[in-house]
């Protein structure tokens, strides 16, 4: 099961007793903050985890419909590594 922004927003609004639009604004602001600040450094949130940029190498991709091959260029991705406290709470 996966959660989208709307699901997370609904959970936050019900538990914090705020409007869903306010909670969605909080989530969007948090994501934007992570995107902007992760350009040049690792973002560590104590007892939660770390966000960091990682380079994925260039590779060959294939269109499943036409079987046409093409090169997928090298990209920077945003990764998350959870802290041990989060892992222990989930397991």
mmCIF file of C-alpha atoms in Angstrom, residues 2-55:
data_model
loop_
_atom_site.group_PDB
_atom_site.id
_atom_site.type_symbol
_atom_site.label_atom_id
_atom_site.label_comp_id
_atom_site.label_asym_id
_atom_site.label_seq_id
_atom_site.Cartn_x
_atom_site.Cartn_y
_atom_site.Cartn_z
ATOM 1 C CA UNK A 2 1.320 3.422 -0.828
ATOM 2 C CA UNK A 3 0.348 6.809 0.513
ATOM 3 C CA UNK A 4 0.068 9.897 -1.635
ATOM 4 C CA UNK A 5 0.287 13.519 -0.593
ATOM 5 C CA UNK A 6 -3.493 13.695 -0.273
ATOM 6 C CA UNK A 7 -3.575 10.690 2.091
ATOM 7 C CA UNK A 8 -0.810 12.133 4.246
ATOM 8 C CA UNK A 9 -2.530 15.524 4.216
ATOM 9 C CA UNK A 10 -5.800 13.968 5.387
ATOM 10 C CA UNK A 11 -4.033 12.118 8.226
ATOM 11 C CA UNK A 12 -2.240 15.259 9.371
ATOM 12 C CA UNK A 13 -5.385 17.382 9.229
ATOM 13 C CA UNK A 14 -7.407 14.902 11.285
ATOM 14 C CA UNK A 15 -4.730 14.392 13.954
ATOM 15 C CA UNK A 16 -3.627 18.035 14.214
ATOM 16 C CA UNK A 17 -7.191 19.346 13.823
ATOM 17 C CA UNK A 18 -6.299 21.742 11.006
ATOM 18 C CA UNK A 19 -7.846 22.145 7.569
ATOM 19 C CA UNK A 20 -6.774 19.788 4.805
ATOM 20 C CA UNK A 21 -5.652 22.699 2.619
ATOM 21 C CA UNK A 22 -3.354 23.923 5.405
ATOM 22 C CA UNK A 23 -1.870 20.463 5.888
ATOM 23 C CA UNK A 24 -1.362 20.106 2.120
ATOM 24 C CA UNK A 25 0.439 23.470 2.108
ATOM 25 C CA UNK A 26 2.677 22.226 4.934
ATOM 26 C CA UNK A 27 3.554 19.068 2.993
ATOM 27 C CA UNK A 28 4.242 20.991 -0.218
ATOM 28 C CA UNK A 29 6.423 23.487 1.664
ATOM 29 C CA UNK A 30 8.368 20.643 3.297
ATOM 30 C CA UNK A 31 8.971 18.920 -0.049
ATOM 31 C CA UNK A 32 10.038 22.190 -1.679
ATOM 32 C CA UNK A 33 12.400 22.889 1.222
ATOM 33 C CA UNK A 34 13.994 19.450 0.831
ATOM 34 C CA UNK A 35 14.347 19.897 -2.955
ATOM 35 C CA UNK A 36 15.983 23.309 -2.711
ATOM 36 C CA UNK A 37 18.361 22.552 0.157
ATOM 37 C CA UNK A 38 19.426 19.118 -1.082
ATOM 38 C CA UNK A 39 21.059 20.596 -4.202
ATOM 39 C CA UNK A 40 24.445 20.939 -2.508
ATOM 40 C CA UNK A 41 24.283 19.189 0.869
ATOM 41 C CA UNK A 42 22.824 16.322 2.893
ATOM 42 C CA UNK A 43 19.732 17.192 4.933
ATOM 43 C CA UNK A 44 19.644 15.363 8.253
ATOM 44 C CA UNK A 45 16.531 15.306 10.405
ATOM 45 C CA UNK A 46 17.438 13.906 13.841
ATOM 46 C CA UNK A 47 15.617 10.684 14.821
ATOM 47 C CA UNK A 48 13.960 10.572 11.360
ATOM 48 C CA UNK A 49 16.510 10.235 8.569
ATOM 49 C CA UNK A 50 18.622 11.892 5.882
ATOM 50 C CA UNK A 51 17.878 13.171 2.392
ATOM 51 C CA UNK A 52 20.794 13.170 -0.060
ATOM 52 C CA UNK A 53 21.486 13.422 -3.800
ATOM 53 C CA UNK A 54 22.823 10.394 -5.632
ATOM 54 C CA UNK A 55 23.897 10.059 -9.235
#
